[in-house]
Short mmCIF file of C-alpha atoms in Angstrom, two decimals:
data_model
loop_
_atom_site.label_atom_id
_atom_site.label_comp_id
_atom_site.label_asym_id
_atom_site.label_seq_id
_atom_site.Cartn_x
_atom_site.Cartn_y
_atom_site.Cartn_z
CA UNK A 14 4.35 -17.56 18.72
CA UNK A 15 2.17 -14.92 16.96
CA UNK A 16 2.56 -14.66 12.95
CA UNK A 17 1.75 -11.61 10.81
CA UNK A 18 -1.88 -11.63 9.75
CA UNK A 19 -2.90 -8.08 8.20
CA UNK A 20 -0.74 -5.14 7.92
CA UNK A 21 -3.48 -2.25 8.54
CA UNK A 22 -3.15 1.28 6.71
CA UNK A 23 -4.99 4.05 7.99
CA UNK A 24 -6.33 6.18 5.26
CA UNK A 25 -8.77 9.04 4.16
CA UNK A 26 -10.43 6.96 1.26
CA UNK A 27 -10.25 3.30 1.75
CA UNK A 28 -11.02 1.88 -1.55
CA UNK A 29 -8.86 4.10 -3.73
CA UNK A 30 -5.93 3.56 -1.69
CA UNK A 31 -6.35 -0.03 -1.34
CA UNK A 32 -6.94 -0.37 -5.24
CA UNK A 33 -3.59 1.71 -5.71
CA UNK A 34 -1.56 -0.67 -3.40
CA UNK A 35 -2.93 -3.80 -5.81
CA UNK A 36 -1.56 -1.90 -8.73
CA UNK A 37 1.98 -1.81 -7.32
CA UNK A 38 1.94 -5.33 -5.67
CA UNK A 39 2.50 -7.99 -8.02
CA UNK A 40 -0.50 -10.74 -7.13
CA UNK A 41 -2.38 -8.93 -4.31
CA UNK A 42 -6.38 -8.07 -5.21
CA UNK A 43 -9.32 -6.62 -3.08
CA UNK A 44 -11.18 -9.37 -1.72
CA UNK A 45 -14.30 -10.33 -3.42
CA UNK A 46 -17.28 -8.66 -2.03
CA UNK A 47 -20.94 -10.20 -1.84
CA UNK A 48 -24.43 -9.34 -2.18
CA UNK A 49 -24.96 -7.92 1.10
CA UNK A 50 -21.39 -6.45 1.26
CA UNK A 51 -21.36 -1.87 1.62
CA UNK A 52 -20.47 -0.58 -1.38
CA UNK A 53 -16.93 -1.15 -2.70
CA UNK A 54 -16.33 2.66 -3.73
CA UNK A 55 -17.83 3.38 -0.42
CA UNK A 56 -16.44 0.99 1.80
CA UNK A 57 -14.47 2.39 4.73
CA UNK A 58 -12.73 -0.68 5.34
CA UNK A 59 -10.59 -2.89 2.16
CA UNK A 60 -9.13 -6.44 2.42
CA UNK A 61 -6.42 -6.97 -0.32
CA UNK A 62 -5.42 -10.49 -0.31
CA UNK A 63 -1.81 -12.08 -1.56
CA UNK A 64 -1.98 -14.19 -4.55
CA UNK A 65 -1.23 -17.79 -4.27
CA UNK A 66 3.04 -16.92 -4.06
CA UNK A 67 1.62 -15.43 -0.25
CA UNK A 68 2.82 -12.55 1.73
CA UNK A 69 0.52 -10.60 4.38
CA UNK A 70 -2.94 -9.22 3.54
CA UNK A 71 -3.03 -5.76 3.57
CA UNK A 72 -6.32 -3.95 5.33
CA UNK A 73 -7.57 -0.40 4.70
CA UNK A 74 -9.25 1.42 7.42
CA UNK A 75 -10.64 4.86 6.92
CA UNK A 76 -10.10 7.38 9.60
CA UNK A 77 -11.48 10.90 10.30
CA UNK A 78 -7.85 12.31 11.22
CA UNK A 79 -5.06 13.36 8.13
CA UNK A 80 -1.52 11.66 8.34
CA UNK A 81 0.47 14.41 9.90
CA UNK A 82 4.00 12.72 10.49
CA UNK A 83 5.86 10.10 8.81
CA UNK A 84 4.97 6.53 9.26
CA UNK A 85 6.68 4.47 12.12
CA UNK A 86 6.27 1.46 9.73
CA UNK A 87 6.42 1.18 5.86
CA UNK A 88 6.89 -1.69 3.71
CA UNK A 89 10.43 -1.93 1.72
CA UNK A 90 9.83 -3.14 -1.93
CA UNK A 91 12.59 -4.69 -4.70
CA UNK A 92 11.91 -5.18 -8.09
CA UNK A 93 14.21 -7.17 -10.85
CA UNK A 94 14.70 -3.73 -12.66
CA UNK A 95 14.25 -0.93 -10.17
CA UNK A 96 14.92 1.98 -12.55
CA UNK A 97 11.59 0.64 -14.42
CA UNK A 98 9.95 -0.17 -11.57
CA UNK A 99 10.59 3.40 -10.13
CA UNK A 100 9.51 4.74 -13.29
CA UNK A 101 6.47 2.39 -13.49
CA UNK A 102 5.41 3.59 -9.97
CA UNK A 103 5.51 7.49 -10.00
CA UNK A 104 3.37 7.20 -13.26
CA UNK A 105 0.50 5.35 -10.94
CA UNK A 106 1.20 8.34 -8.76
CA UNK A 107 3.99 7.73 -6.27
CA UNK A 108 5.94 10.93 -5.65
CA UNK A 109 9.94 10.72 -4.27
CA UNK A 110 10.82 11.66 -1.23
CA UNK A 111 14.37 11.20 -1.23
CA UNK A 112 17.39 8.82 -2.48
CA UNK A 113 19.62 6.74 -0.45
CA UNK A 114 22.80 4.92 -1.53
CA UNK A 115 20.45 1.77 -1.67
CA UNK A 116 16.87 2.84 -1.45
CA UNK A 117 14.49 5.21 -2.96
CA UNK A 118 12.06 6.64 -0.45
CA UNK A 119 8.77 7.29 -1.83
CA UNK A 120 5.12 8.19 -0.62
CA UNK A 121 1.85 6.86 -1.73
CA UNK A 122 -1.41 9.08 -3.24
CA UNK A 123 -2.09 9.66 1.09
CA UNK A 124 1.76 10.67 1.57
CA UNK A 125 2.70 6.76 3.47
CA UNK A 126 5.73 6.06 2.79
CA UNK A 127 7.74 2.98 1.75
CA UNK A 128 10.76 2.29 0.27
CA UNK A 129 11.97 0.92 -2.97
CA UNK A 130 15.53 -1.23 -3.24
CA UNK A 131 17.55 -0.09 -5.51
CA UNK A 132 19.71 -2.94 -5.88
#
């Protein structure tokens, strides 16, 4: 039976968007990198690892092409107080894309979108 290992986001600039996602996710950071590691403003690929409550890593892979469409997949978030948590995440740059009855739809700085539970 296969398990979830990395959830992969194609993106223009690797880094920044990996370093947003660890903003918004409570315990996640960007791997460590080593001596002989690229550059990790440079880097065209970004491991983000759970903290020790778990949850998928989350892997940033620069492409050449521009998101064009809207994402087949996106990850759902909830929060204990979504009106501050909504707030909290269009100041780090989220924009809204439209409201449900239960969700908030919202796009990252690369226009990926994911949702926010407004319950």
């Amino acid at each position: 039976m296969a398990r979830i290992m990395d959830i992969v986001f194609d993106c223009e600039h690797a880094p920044a968007l990996a370093r947003w996602w660890v903003q918004v996710l409570e315990g996640y950071n960007v791997a460590p990198y080593g001596p002989d590691d690229p550059d990790p403003d440079e880097d065209p690929t970004v491991l983000v690892l759970p903290g020790p409550e778990g949850g998928p890593r989350l892997w940033f892979t620069q492409v050449p092409e521009h998101k064009t469409v809207k994402n087949r997949v996106h990850l759902d978030l909830n929060a204990e107080d979504p009106v501050a948590e909504l707030a909290r995440l269009t100041g780090l740059g989220a924009r809204v894309l439209w409201e449900t009855d239960g969700l908030t739809v919202l796009a990252d700085p690369e226009g990926n979108e994911f949702c926010l539970d407004k319950d």
